[in-house]
mmCIF file of N, CA and C in Angstrom:
data_model
loop_
_atom_site.group_PDB
_atom_site.id
_atom_site.type_symbol
_atom_site.label_atom_id
_atom_site.label_comp_id
_atom_site.label_asym_id
_atom_site.label_seq_id
_atom_site.Cartn_x
_atom_site.Cartn_y
_atom_site.Cartn_z
ATOM 1 N N MET T 1143 4.807 3.196 -8.836
ATOM 2 C CA MET T 1143 5.154 2.901 -7.371
ATOM 3 C C MET T 1143 3.976 3.389 -6.531
ATOM 4 N N ALA T 1144 3.385 4.255 -7.204
ATOM 5 C CA ALA T 1144 2.005 5.032 -6.346
ATOM 6 C C ALA T 1144 0.785 3.648 -6.142
ATOM 7 N N LEU T 1145 0.516 3.041 -7.556
ATOM 8 C CA LEU T 1145 -0.424 2.452 -7.291
ATOM 9 C C LEU T 1145 -0.100 0.804 -6.352
ATOM 10 N N VAL T 1146 1.199 0.747 -6.106
ATOM 11 C CA VAL T 1146 1.557 -0.418 -5.104
ATOM 12 C C VAL T 1146 1.486 -0.323 -4.161
ATOM 13 N N GLY T 1147 2.039 1.390 -3.975
ATOM 14 C CA GLY T 1147 1.946 1.873 -2.680
ATOM 15 C C GLY T 1147 0.487 2.048 -2.043
ATOM 16 N N ASN T 1148 -0.533 2.315 -2.894
ATOM 17 C CA ASN T 1148 -2.060 2.389 -2.146
ATOM 18 C C ASN T 1148 -2.581 0.879 -2.231
ATOM 19 N N MET T 1149 -2.276 -0.174 -3.133
ATOM 20 C CA MET T 1149 -2.227 -1.260 -2.348
ATOM 21 C C MET T 1149 -1.730 -1.681 -1.119
ATOM 22 N N ILE T 1150 -0.489 -0.818 -0.307
ATOM 23 C CA ILE T 1150 -0.310 -2.106 0.354
ATOM 24 C C ILE T 1150 -0.527 -0.847 1.856
ATOM 25 N N ALA T 1151 -1.006 0.611 1.514
ATOM 26 C CA ALA T 1151 -1.860 0.992 2.491
ATOM 27 C C ALA T 1151 -2.966 1.124 2.463
ATOM 28 N N THR T 1152 -4.014 0.301 1.475
ATOM 29 C CA THR T 1152 -5.396 0.220 1.887
ATOM 30 C C THR T 1152 -4.963 -1.606 2.472
ATOM 31 N N ALA T 1153 -4.441 -1.825 2.806
ATOM 32 C CA ALA T 1153 -4.616 -3.291 3.149
ATOM 33 C C ALA T 1153 -4.525 -3.492 4.935
ATOM 34 N N PHE T 1154 -5.748 -3.960 4.965
ATOM 35 C CA PHE T 1154 -5.834 -4.190 6.426
ATOM 36 C C PHE T 1154 -5.493 -5.864 7.087
ATOM 37 N N ALA T 1155 -5.121 -6.313 6.623
ATOM 38 C CA ALA T 1155 -4.274 -7.517 6.890
ATOM 39 C C ALA T 1155 -3.096 -7.664 6.154
ATOM 40 N N GLY T 1156 -1.996 -7.017 6.232
ATOM 41 C CA GLY T 1156 -0.942 -7.262 5.806
ATOM 42 C C GLY T 1156 -1.067 -7.485 4.316
ATOM 43 N N ASN T 1157 -0.030 -7.714 3.567
ATOM 44 C CA ASN T 1157 0.186 -7.780 2.409
ATOM 45 C C ASN T 1157 1.071 -9.204 1.909
ATOM 46 N N PRO T 1158 0.479 -9.729 0.241
ATOM 47 C CA PRO T 1158 1.123 -11.028 0.189
ATOM 48 C C PRO T 1158 2.719 -10.372 -0.186
ATOM 49 N N ALA T 1159 3.690 -11.227 -0.580
ATOM 50 C CA ALA T 1159 4.794 -11.334 -0.626
ATOM 51 C C ALA T 1159 4.913 -10.477 -1.918
ATOM 52 N N MET T 1160 4.236 -10.413 -2.796
ATOM 53 C CA MET T 1160 4.073 -10.599 -4.518
ATOM 54 C C MET T 1160 4.104 -8.919 -4.667
ATOM 55 N N VAL T 1161 3.169 -8.402 -3.594
ATOM 56 C CA VAL T 1161 2.937 -6.897 -3.971
ATOM 57 C C VAL T 1161 4.494 -6.395 -2.599
ATOM 58 N N ASN T 1162 4.571 -6.791 -1.908
ATOM 59 C CA ASN T 1162 5.658 -5.993 -1.721
ATOM 60 C C ASN T 1162 7.387 -6.372 -2.354
ATOM 61 N N TYR T 1163 7.227 -7.564 -3.251
ATOM 62 C CA TYR T 1163 8.104 -7.371 -4.269
ATOM 63 C C TYR T 1163 8.123 -6.350 -5.222
ATOM 64 N N ASP T 1164 6.448 -6.293 -5.694
ATOM 65 C CA ASP T 1164 6.378 -4.883 -6.950
ATOM 66 C C ASP T 1164 6.742 -3.588 -6.357
ATOM 67 N N MET T 1165 6.905 -3.576 -4.928
ATOM 68 C CA MET T 1165 7.468 -2.223 -3.971
ATOM 69 C C MET T 1165 8.747 -2.260 -3.921
ATOM 70 N N PHE T 1166 9.538 -3.217 -4.153
ATOM 71 C CA PHE T 1166 10.815 -3.422 -4.027
ATOM 72 C C PHE T 1166 11.550 -2.773 -5.546
ATOM 73 N N VAL T 1167 10.761 -3.725 -6.432
ATOM 74 C CA VAL T 1167 11.232 -3.432 -7.875
ATOM 75 C C VAL T 1167 11.184 -1.901 -8.153
ATOM 76 N N ALA T 1168 9.960 -1.320 -7.791
ATOM 77 C CA ALA T 1168 9.358 0.322 -7.973
ATOM 78 C C ALA T 1168 10.687 0.962 -7.591
ATOM 79 N N THR T 1169 10.858 0.674 -5.887
ATOM 80 C CA THR T 1169 12.360 1.550 -5.309
ATOM 81 C C THR T 1169 13.357 1.049 -5.905
ATOM 82 N N PHE T 1170 13.533 0.342 -6.216
ATOM 83 C CA PHE T 1170 15.129 -0.104 -6.994
ATOM 84 C C PHE T 1170 15.100 0.532 -8.317
ATOM 85 N N GLY T 1171 14.223 0.871 -9.164
ATOM 86 C CA GLY T 1171 13.983 1.340 -10.079
ATOM 87 C C GLY T 1171 14.563 2.760 -9.820
ATOM 88 N N MET T 1172 13.416 3.310 -9.203
ATOM 89 C CA MET T 1172 13.772 4.610 -8.634
ATOM 90 C C MET T 1172 15.122 5.213 -8.372
ATOM 91 N N ALA T 1173 15.582 4.218 -7.237
ATOM 92 C CA ALA T 1173 16.886 4.541 -6.821
ATOM 93 C C ALA T 1173 17.936 4.463 -7.710
ATOM 94 N N SER T 1174 17.795 3.567 -8.543
ATOM 95 C CA SER T 1174 18.815 3.377 -9.857
ATOM 96 C C SER T 1174 18.962 4.715 -10.744
ATOM 97 N N LEU T 1175 17.469 5.467 -11.024
ATOM 98 C CA LEU T 1175 17.779 6.174 -11.550
ATOM 99 C C LEU T 1175 18.425 7.966 -11.494
ATOM 100 N N LEU T 1176 18.413 7.881 -9.900
ATOM 101 C CA LEU T 1176 19.030 8.559 -9.478
ATOM 102 C C LEU T 1176 20.731 8.803 -9.895
ATOM 103 N N TYR T 1177 20.751 7.409 -9.979
ATOM 104 C CA TYR T 1177 22.868 7.419 -10.413
ATOM 105 C C TYR T 1177 22.238 7.704 -12.055
ATOM 106 N N LEU T 1178 21.882 6.711 -12.537
ATOM 107 C CA LEU T 1178 21.684 6.804 -14.360
ATOM 108 C C LEU T 1178 21.124 7.809 -15.207
ATOM 109 N N LEU T 1179 20.254 8.463 -14.531
ATOM 110 C CA LEU T 1179 20.072 10.016 -14.869
ATOM 111 C C LEU T 1179 20.923 10.902 -15.464
ATOM 112 N N PRO T 1180 21.469 11.172 -13.944
ATOM 113 C CA PRO T 1180 22.867 12.617 -14.253
ATOM 114 C C PRO T 1180 23.747 11.788 -14.937
ATOM 115 N N THR T 1181 24.298 10.559 -15.192
ATOM 116 C CA THR T 1181 25.514 9.684 -15.608
ATOM 117 C C THR T 1181 24.868 9.923 -17.106
ATOM 118 N N SER T 1182 24.141 9.797 -18.144
ATOM 119 C CA SER T 1182 23.619 10.067 -19.106
ATOM 120 C C SER T 1182 24.133 11.576 -19.579
ATOM 121 N N PHE T 1183 23.596 12.587 -18.385
ATOM 122 C CA PHE T 1183 24.148 13.622 -19.198
ATOM 123 C C PHE T 1183 25.131 14.427 -18.706
ATOM 124 N N LEU T 1184 26.372 13.953 -17.883
ATOM 125 C CA LEU T 1184 27.314 13.972 -17.573
ATOM 126 C C LEU T 1184 28.325 13.034 -17.791
ATOM 127 N N SER T 1185 28.967 12.572 -19.041
ATOM 128 C CA SER T 1185 29.714 11.549 -19.184
ATOM 129 C C SER T 1185 31.088 11.259 -18.214
ATOM 130 N N SER T 1186 31.178 12.577 -17.627
ATOM 131 C CA SER T 1186 32.236 12.188 -16.916
ATOM 132 C C SER T 1186 32.431 11.694 -16.006
ATOM 133 N N TRP T 1187 31.060 11.738 -15.093
ATOM 134 C CA TRP T 1187 30.555 11.041 -13.879
ATOM 135 C C TRP T 1187 30.180 9.635 -14.048
ATOM 136 N N SER T 1188 29.971 9.182 -15.323
ATOM 137 C CA SER T 1188 29.538 7.644 -15.612
ATOM 138 C C SER T 1188 30.908 6.658 -15.838
ATOM 139 N N ILE T 1189 30.617 5.765 -15.213
ATOM 140 C CA ILE T 1189 31.120 4.242 -14.829
ATOM 141 C C ILE T 1189 30.426 3.093 -15.973
ATOM 142 N N PRO T 1190 31.121 3.034 -17.324
ATOM 143 C CA PRO T 1190 30.301 1.817 -17.526
ATOM 144 C C PRO T 1190 29.731 1.004 -17.179
ATOM 145 N N ILE T 1191 30.374 0.246 -16.409
ATOM 146 C CA ILE T 1191 30.447 -1.014 -15.697
ATOM 147 C C ILE T 1191 29.070 -1.021 -15.060
ATOM 148 N N ILE T 1192 29.271 -0.001 -14.311
ATOM 149 C CA ILE T 1192 28.015 0.282 -13.009
ATOM 150 C C ILE T 1192 26.581 0.546 -14.000
ATOM 151 N N ASN T 1193 26.443 1.147 -14.635
ATOM 152 C CA ASN T 1193 25.434 1.957 -16.091
ATOM 153 C C ASN T 1193 24.755 0.143 -16.222
ATOM 154 N N THR T 1194 26.025 -0.356 -16.856
ATOM 155 C CA THR T 1194 25.533 -1.605 -17.630
ATOM 156 C C THR T 1194 24.858 -2.831 -16.272
ATOM 157 N N GLY T 1195 25.367 -2.814 -15.094
ATOM 158 C CA GLY T 1195 25.187 -3.752 -14.155
ATOM 159 C C GLY T 1195 23.979 -3.505 -13.131
ATOM 160 N N LEU T 1196 23.399 -1.918 -13.301
ATOM 161 C CA LEU T 1196 22.383 -1.425 -12.575
ATOM 162 C C LEU T 1196 20.992 -2.028 -13.740
ATOM 163 N N ASP T 1197 21.684 -1.310 -14.896
ATOM 164 C CA ASP T 1197 19.981 -1.532 -15.894
ATOM 165 C C ASP T 1197 20.165 -3.506 -16.330
ATOM 166 N N ALA T 1198 21.333 -3.951 -16.241
ATOM 167 C CA ALA T 1198 21.044 -5.548 -16.074
ATOM 168 C C ALA T 1198 20.239 -5.948 -15.031
ATOM 169 N N LEU T 1199 20.649 -5.425 -13.865
ATOM 170 C CA LEU T 1199 19.936 -5.711 -12.210
ATOM 171 C C LEU T 1199 18.397 -5.089 -12.764
ATOM 172 N N ASN T 1200 17.928 -4.169 -13.322
ATOM 173 C CA ASN T 1200 16.325 -3.691 -13.319
ATOM 174 C C ASN T 1200 16.175 -4.564 -14.520
ATOM 175 N N VAL T 1201 16.822 -5.073 -15.452
ATOM 176 C CA VAL T 1201 15.645 -5.619 -16.548
ATOM 177 C C VAL T 1201 15.461 -6.811 -15.697
ATOM 178 N N ILE T 1202 16.351 -7.622 -15.297
ATOM 179 C CA ILE T 1202 16.034 -9.087 -14.656
ATOM 180 C C ILE T 1202 14.576 -8.278 -13.550
ATOM 181 N N PHE T 1203 14.816 -7.772 -12.340
ATOM 182 C CA PHE T 1203 13.915 -7.798 -11.540
ATOM 183 C C PHE T 1203 12.329 -6.833 -11.994
ATOM 184 N N TRP T 1204 12.637 -6.358 -13.078
ATOM 185 C CA TRP T 1204 11.460 -5.791 -14.094
ATOM 186 C C TRP T 1204 10.653 -6.863 -14.778
ATOM 187 N N PHE T 1205 11.397 -7.552 -15.186
ATOM 188 C CA PHE T 1205 10.719 -8.815 -15.627
ATOM 189 C C PHE T 1205 10.255 -9.611 -14.796
ATOM 190 N N CYS T 1206 10.801 -10.222 -13.745
ATOM 191 C CA CYS T 1206 10.273 -11.529 -13.225
ATOM 192 C C CYS T 1206 8.900 -10.722 -12.347
ATOM 193 N N ALA T 1207 8.968 -9.195 -11.856
ATOM 194 C CA ALA T 1207 7.782 -9.154 -11.124
ATOM 195 C C ALA T 1207 6.347 -8.672 -12.371
ATOM 196 N N ALA T 1208 6.613 -8.320 -13.505
ATOM 197 C CA ALA T 1208 5.887 -8.380 -14.553
ATOM 198 C C ALA T 1208 5.283 -9.784 -15.172
ATOM 199 N N VAL T 1209 6.191 -10.556 -14.884
ATOM 200 C CA VAL T 1209 5.542 -12.297 -14.583
ATOM 201 C C VAL T 1209 4.508 -12.628 -13.902
ATOM 202 N N ALA T 1210 5.646 -11.922 -12.883
ATOM 203 C CA ALA T 1210 5.198 -13.165 -11.525
ATOM 204 C C ALA T 1210 3.341 -12.350 -10.880
ATOM 205 N N THR T 1211 3.579 -11.386 -11.351
ATOM 206 C CA THR T 1211 1.998 -10.352 -10.579
ATOM 207 C C THR T 1211 1.081 -11.003 -11.144
ATOM 208 N N PRO T 1212 0.753 -10.948 -12.743
ATOM 209 C CA PRO T 1212 -0.171 -11.856 -13.413
ATOM 210 C C PRO T 1212 -0.418 -13.048 -13.181
ATOM 211 N N ALA T 1213 0.645 -13.907 -12.725
ATOM 212 C CA ALA T 1213 0.449 -14.862 -12.470
ATOM 213 C C ALA T 1213 -0.294 -15.199 -10.922
ATOM 214 N N TYR T 1214 -0.274 -14.487 -10.260
ATOM 215 C CA TYR T 1214 -0.625 -14.565 -8.615
ATOM 216 C C TYR T 1214 -2.363 -13.736 -8.535
ATOM 217 N N LEU T 1215 -2.177 -13.194 -10.155
ATOM 218 C CA LEU T 1215 -3.324 -12.393 -9.959
ATOM 219 C C LEU T 1215 -4.804 -13.474 -10.473
ATOM 220 N N HIS T 1216 -4.426 -13.732 -11.259
ATOM 221 C CA HIS T 1216 -4.730 -14.962 -12.511
ATOM 222 C C HIS T 1216 -5.688 -14.352 -13.431
ATOM 223 N N VAL T 1217 -5.655 -13.169 -13.931
ATOM 224 C CA VAL T 1217 -6.489 -12.233 -14.097
ATOM 225 C C VAL T 1217 -7.603 -12.493 -14.540
ATOM 226 N N HIS T 1218 -8.809 -12.504 -13.789
ATOM 227 C CA HIS T 1218 -10.201 -11.903 -14.006
ATOM 228 C C HIS T 1218 -11.045 -11.317 -14.412
ATOM 229 N N SER T 1219 -12.000 -10.979 -14.335
ATOM 230 C CA SER T 1219 -12.591 -9.584 -14.435
ATOM 231 C C SER T 1219 -12.770 -9.440 -12.748
ATOM 232 N N CYS T 1220 -12.744 -8.008 -12.430
ATOM 233 C CA CYS T 1220 -12.615 -7.235 -11.438
ATOM 234 C C CYS T 1220 -13.627 -7.078 -10.796
ATOM 235 N N SER T 1221 -15.426 -6.990 -11.865
ATOM 236 C CA SER T 1221 -16.119 -6.893 -11.217
ATOM 237 C C SER T 1221 -16.799 -8.439 -10.560
ATOM 238 N N ASN T 1222 -15.708 -9.477 -10.556
ATOM 239 C CA ASN T 1222 -16.358 -10.429 -10.043
ATOM 240 C C ASN T 1222 -16.180 -11.189 -8.750
ATOM 241 N N SER T 1223 -16.863 -10.139 -7.603
ATOM 242 C CA SER T 1223 -16.307 -10.055 -6.554
ATOM 243 C C SER T 1223 -16.445 -11.543 -5.554
ATOM 244 N N SER T 1224 -16.788 -12.709 -6.387
ATOM 245 C CA SER T 1224 -16.406 -14.145 -5.561
ATOM 246 C C SER T 1224 -14.729 -14.386 -5.968
ATOM 247 N N TYR T 1225 -14.450 -13.729 -7.144
ATOM 248 C CA TYR T 1225 -12.958 -13.714 -7.811
ATOM 249 C C TYR T 1225 -11.694 -13.170 -6.526
ATOM 250 N N THR T 1226 -12.555 -11.859 -6.388
ATOM 251 C CA THR T 1226 -11.760 -10.958 -5.928
ATOM 252 C C THR T 1226 -11.480 -11.220 -4.513
ATOM 253 N N HIS T 1227 -12.593 -11.744 -3.687
ATOM 254 C CA HIS T 1227 -12.772 -12.200 -2.044
ATOM 255 C C HIS T 1227 -12.123 -13.192 -2.095
ATOM 256 N N SER T 1228 -11.777 -14.003 -3.399
ATOM 257 C CA SER T 1228 -10.843 -15.319 -3.011
ATOM 258 C C SER T 1228 -9.487 -15.271 -3.637
ATOM 259 N N ASN T 1229 -8.722 -14.391 -4.286
ATOM 260 C CA ASN T 1229 -7.761 -13.903 -4.620
ATOM 261 C C ASN T 1229 -6.818 -13.656 -3.583
ATOM 262 N N HIS T 1230 -5.532 -14.283 -3.643
ATOM 263 C CA HIS T 1230 -4.503 -14.131 -2.801
ATOM 264 C C HIS T 1230 -3.984 -13.049 -2.881
ATOM 265 N N ILE T 1231 -4.185 -11.901 -4.151
ATOM 266 C CA ILE T 1231 -3.657 -10.368 -4.354
ATOM 267 C C ILE T 1231 -4.444 -9.320 -4.031
ATOM 268 N N THR T 1232 -6.025 -9.991 -4.517
ATOM 269 C CA THR T 1232 -6.775 -8.873 -4.054
ATOM 270 C C THR T 1232 -7.546 -8.601 -2.573
ATOM 271 N N ASN T 1233 -7.304 -10.082 -2.128
ATOM 272 C CA ASN T 1233 -8.628 -9.954 -0.880
ATOM 273 C C ASN T 1233 -7.374 -9.928 -0.166
ATOM 274 N N GLY T 1234 -8.193 -8.773 1.133
ATOM 275 C CA GLY T 1234 -6.798 -7.725 2.050
ATOM 276 C C GLY T 1234 -7.505 -6.351 2.022
ATOM 277 N N SER T 1235 -8.094 -5.912 1.399
ATOM 278 C CA SER T 1235 -8.146 -4.493 1.003
ATOM 279 C C SER T 1235 -10.159 -4.461 1.159
ATOM 280 N N PRO T 1236 -10.808 -3.617 2.247
ATOM 281 C CA PRO T 1236 -11.884 -3.061 2.145
ATOM 282 C C PRO T 1236 -12.545 -3.374 0.789
ATOM 283 N N ASN T 1237 -12.338 -2.491 -0.368
ATOM 284 C CA ASN T 1237 -12.581 -2.267 -1.561
ATOM 285 C C ASN T 1237 -11.900 -3.201 -2.601
ATOM 286 N N THR T 1238 -12.379 -4.618 -2.356
ATOM 287 C CA THR T 1238 -10.976 -5.534 -3.080
ATOM 288 C C THR T 1238 -11.193 -5.511 -4.650
ATOM 289 N N GLU T 1239 -12.453 -5.009 -5.891
ATOM 290 C CA GLU T 1239 -12.444 -4.434 -6.844
ATOM 291 C C GLU T 1239 -11.586 -3.549 -7.166
ATOM 292 N N LYS T 1240 -11.100 -2.195 -6.273
ATOM 293 C CA LYS T 1240 -9.764 -1.162 -6.422
ATOM 294 C C LYS T 1240 -8.707 -1.521 -6.339
ATOM 295 N N ARG T 1241 -8.725 -2.425 -5.474
ATOM 296 C CA ARG T 1241 -7.589 -3.329 -5.524
ATOM 297 C C ARG T 1241 -7.015 -3.974 -6.491
ATOM 298 N N CYS T 1242 -7.886 -4.911 -6.979
ATOM 299 C CA CYS T 1242 -7.911 -5.658 -8.145
ATOM 300 C C CYS T 1242 -7.336 -4.720 -9.434
ATOM 301 N N ARG T 1243 -8.028 -4.239 -9.293
ATOM 302 C CA ARG T 1243 -7.685 -3.064 -10.747
ATOM 303 C C ARG T 1243 -6.228 -2.341 -10.333
ATOM 304 N N GLU T 1244 -6.079 -1.868 -9.336
ATOM 305 C CA GLU T 1244 -4.744 -1.262 -9.230
ATOM 306 C C GLU T 1244 -3.840 -2.351 -9.578
ATOM 307 N N ALA T 1245 -3.963 -3.751 -9.355
ATOM 308 C CA ALA T 1245 -2.694 -4.308 -9.367
ATOM 309 C C ALA T 1245 -2.956 -4.809 -10.787
ATOM 310 N N GLN T 1246 -3.850 -5.118 -11.700
ATOM 311 C CA GLN T 1246 -3.486 -5.156 -13.155
ATOM 312 C C GLN T 1246 -2.651 -3.814 -13.528
ATOM 313 N N ALA T 1247 -3.738 -2.952 -13.171
ATOM 314 C CA ALA T 1247 -2.364 -1.470 -14.108
ATOM 315 C C ALA T 1247 -1.078 -1.374 -13.522
ATOM 316 N N SER T 1248 -0.527 -1.883 -12.267
ATOM 317 C CA SER T 1248 0.451 -1.979 -11.954
ATOM 318 C C SER T 1248 1.276 -3.287 -12.849
ATOM 319 N N THR T 1249 0.664 -4.273 -13.175
ATOM 320 C CA THR T 1249 1.201 -4.659 -14.056
ATOM 321 C C THR T 1249 1.722 -4.431 -15.641
ATOM 322 N N ALA T 1250 0.808 -3.687 -15.857
ATOM 323 C CA ALA T 1250 0.635 -3.261 -17.359
ATOM 324 C C ALA T 1250 2.029 -2.148 -17.169
ATOM 325 N N PHE T 1251 2.023 -0.940 -15.878
ATOM 326 C CA PHE T 1251 3.454 -0.500 -15.652
ATOM 327 C C PHE T 1251 4.621 -1.236 -15.820
ATOM 328 N N LEU T 1252 4.509 -2.239 -15.340
ATOM 329 C CA LEU T 1252 5.708 -3.203 -14.978
ATOM 330 C C LEU T 1252 6.361 -3.406 -16.175
ATOM 331 N N TRP T 1253 5.417 -3.978 -17.617
ATOM 332 C CA TRP T 1253 5.788 -4.113 -18.814
ATOM 333 C C TRP T 1253 6.301 -2.999 -19.238
ATOM 334 N N PHE T 1254 6.015 -2.005 -18.907
ATOM 335 C CA PHE T 1254 6.722 -0.830 -19.915
ATOM 336 C C PHE T 1254 7.528 -0.192 -19.203
ATOM 337 N N GLY T 1255 7.889 -0.461 -17.591
ATOM 338 C CA GLY T 1255 9.334 -0.052 -17.032
ATOM 339 C C GLY T 1255 10.214 -1.081 -17.743
ATOM 340 N N TRP T 1256 9.985 -2.528 -18.038
ATOM 341 C CA TRP T 1256 10.789 -3.408 -18.263
ATOM 342 C C TRP T 1256 11.159 -3.135 -19.348
ATOM 343 N N ALA T 1257 10.282 -2.528 -20.706
ATOM 344 C CA ALA T 1257 10.800 -2.457 -21.761
ATOM 345 C C ALA T 1257 11.315 -0.706 -22.048
ATOM 346 N N ALA T 1258 11.676 -0.075 -20.984
ATOM 347 C CA ALA T 1258 12.148 0.774 -20.821
ATOM 348 C C ALA T 1258 13.782 0.759 -20.635
ATOM 349 N N PHE T 1259 13.642 -0.690 -19.458
ATOM 350 C CA PHE T 1259 14.953 -0.225 -18.802
ATOM 351 C C PHE T 1259 16.031 -1.621 -20.218
ATOM 352 N N VAL T 1260 14.984 -2.496 -20.567
ATOM 353 C CA VAL T 1260 16.009 -3.412 -21.589
ATOM 354 C C VAL T 1260 16.412 -2.312 -22.596
ATOM 355 N N ALA T 1261 16.032 -1.219 -23.228
ATOM 356 C CA ALA T 1261 16.416 0.145 -23.797
ATOM 357 C C ALA T 1261 17.431 0.568 -23.291
ATOM 358 N N SER T 1262 17.551 0.808 -22.131
ATOM 359 C CA SER T 1262 18.512 1.605 -21.412
ATOM 360 C C SER T 1262 19.284 0.627 -20.783
ATOM 361 N N LEU T 1263 19.385 -0.808 -21.072
ATOM 362 C CA LEU T 1263 20.381 -1.899 -20.905
ATOM 363 C C LEU T 1263 21.200 -1.784 -22.186
ATOM 364 N N VAL T 1264 20.588 -1.852 -23.531
ATOM 365 C CA VAL T 1264 21.123 -1.978 -24.655
ATOM 366 C C VAL T 1264 22.117 -0.930 -25.095
ATOM 367 N N ILE T 1265 21.938 0.384 -24.587
ATOM 368 C CA ILE T 1265 22.139 1.819 -24.898
ATOM 369 C C ILE T 1265 23.447 1.656 -24.221
ATOM 370 N N SER T 1266 23.600 1.276 -22.545
ATOM 371 C CA SER T 1266 24.557 1.216 -21.725
ATOM 372 C C SER T 1266 25.714 0.339 -22.509
ATOM 373 N N VAL T 1267 25.366 -0.847 -22.779
ATOM 374 C CA VAL T 1267 26.057 -2.181 -23.400
ATOM 375 C C VAL T 1267 27.026 -1.471 -24.403
ATOM 376 N N MET T 1268 26.120 -0.492 -25.483
ATOM 377 C CA MET T 1268 26.672 -0.035 -26.463
ATOM 378 C C MET T 1268 27.669 0.959 -26.098
ATOM 379 N N ASP T 1269 27.289 2.087 -24.985
ATOM 380 C CA ASP T 1269 28.382 2.885 -24.309
ATOM 381 C C ASP T 1269 29.332 2.340 -24.231
ATOM 382 N N GLY T 1270 29.406 1.062 -22.963
ATOM 383 C CA GLY T 1270 30.574 0.506 -22.654
ATOM 384 C C GLY T 1270 31.401 0.069 -23.268
ATOM 385 N N ARG T 1271 30.845 -0.710 -24.665
ATOM 386 C CA ARG T 1271 31.802 -1.085 -25.572
ATOM 387 C C ARG T 1271 32.651 -0.007 -26.456
ATOM 388 N N GLY T 1272 32.231 1.422 -26.437
ATOM 389 C CA GLY T 1272 32.672 2.034 -26.965
ATOM 390 C C GLY T 1272 34.143 2.682 -26.552
ATOM 391 N N THR T 1273 33.865 2.511 -24.949
ATOM 392 C CA THR T 1273 35.257 2.760 -24.317
ATOM 393 C C THR T 1273 36.166 1.931 -24.086
ATOM 394 N N GLY T 1274 36.020 1.086 -24.504
ATOM 395 C CA GLY T 1274 37.233 -0.470 -24.561
ATOM 396 C C GLY T 1274 36.545 -1.498 -24.632
ATOM 397 N N ALA T 1275 37.318 -2.638 -24.361
ATOM 398 C CA ALA T 1275 36.981 -4.068 -23.910
ATOM 399 C C ALA T 1275 36.878 -3.814 -22.058
ATOM 400 N N ASN T 1276 37.774 -2.654 -21.233
ATOM 401 C CA ASN T 1276 37.343 -2.970 -19.785
ATOM 402 C C ASN T 1276 36.631 -2.174 -19.400
ATOM 403 N N MET T 1277 35.673 -1.379 -20.081
ATOM 404 C CA MET T 1277 34.591 -0.814 -19.445
ATOM 405 C C MET T 1277 34.653 -0.122 -18.330
ATOM 406 N N HIS T 1278 36.313 0.379 -18.742
ATOM 407 C CA HIS T 1278 36.454 2.416 -17.596
ATOM 408 C C HIS T 1278 35.713 3.152 -17.935
ATOM 409 N N GLY T 1279 35.684 4.062 -17.401
ATOM 410 C CA GLY T 1279 34.852 5.419 -18.164
ATOM 411 C C GLY T 1279 35.803 5.956 -18.457
ATOM 412 N N GLY T 1280 35.506 7.441 -19.199
ATOM 413 C CA GLY T 1280 36.438 7.903 -20.084
ATOM 414 C C GLY T 1280 35.802 8.526 -21.105
ATOM 415 N N MET T 1281 36.721 9.655 -22.197
ATOM 416 C CA MET T 1281 35.971 10.233 -23.381
ATOM 417 C C MET T 1281 36.320 9.123 -24.241
ATOM 418 N N ARG T 1282 35.678 9.562 -25.045
ATOM 419 C CA ARG T 1282 36.106 8.815 -26.434
ATOM 420 C C ARG T 1282 36.977 9.952 -27.346
ATOM 421 N N ARG T 1283 37.707 9.565 -28.222
ATOM 422 C CA ARG T 1283 38.765 10.350 -28.980
ATOM 423 C C ARG T 1283 38.638 9.824 -29.952
ATOM 424 N N GLY T 1284 38.848 10.690 -31.232
ATOM 425 C CA GLY T 1284 39.001 10.961 -32.870
ATOM 426 C C GLY T 1284 40.532 10.315 -32.588
ATOM 427 N N PRO T 1285 40.889 9.987 -34.633
ATOM 428 C CA PRO T 1285 41.871 9.324 -34.703
ATOM 429 C C PRO T 1285 43.002 10.336 -34.444
ATOM 430 N N ALA T 1286 43.916 9.438 -33.772
ATOM 431 C CA ALA T 1286 45.509 10.841 -33.865
ATOM 432 C C ALA T 1286 45.378 11.231 -34.984
ATOM 433 N N MET T 1287 46.480 12.323 -35.322
ATOM 434 C CA MET T 1287 47.239 12.745 -36.517
ATOM 435 C C MET T 1287 47.857 11.723 -36.825
ATOM 436 N N SER T 1288 48.390 11.046 -36.471
ATOM 437 C CA SER T 1288 49.478 9.992 -37.349
ATOM 438 C C SER T 1288 48.200 9.163 -38.028
ATOM 439 N N GLN T 1289 46.967 9.025 -37.682
ATOM 440 C CA GLN T 1289 46.143 7.875 -38.246
ATOM 441 C C GLN T 1289 45.125 8.634 -39.157
ATOM 442 N N VAL T 1290 45.391 9.456 -39.552
ATOM 443 C CA VAL T 1290 44.582 10.371 -40.592
ATOM 444 C C VAL T 1290 45.514 10.162 -41.983
#
């Protein structure tokens, strides 16, 4: 989020939609974590369908950003000034090489974030299936005495 925010802050002529989308993805992910982190420790607050839904949305958003950003960036050398001055993402900052490096680093973090949300989605689905087919929250209980 800080890398993309710095790209936005140093722009002198606006930002491409891709940079703004990357900031949306980072913000949505952090806002989701405000709900997902407490529910991972306090299962009584957890609503499995919401956990799964937020994780699924984050997986989709982060994957789209992680694929689209390098597609717009075209991933050349950031030391090549003719590339950085002609690229849609890197042009628009007084220091195009710095902006290029920030865009490449944010791409790497987008892939790490995507992998983390995929793992979280798998855990959410497994937890949701353990509470029943309707995915309502609640405590898991052991077998009743008649089943022992």
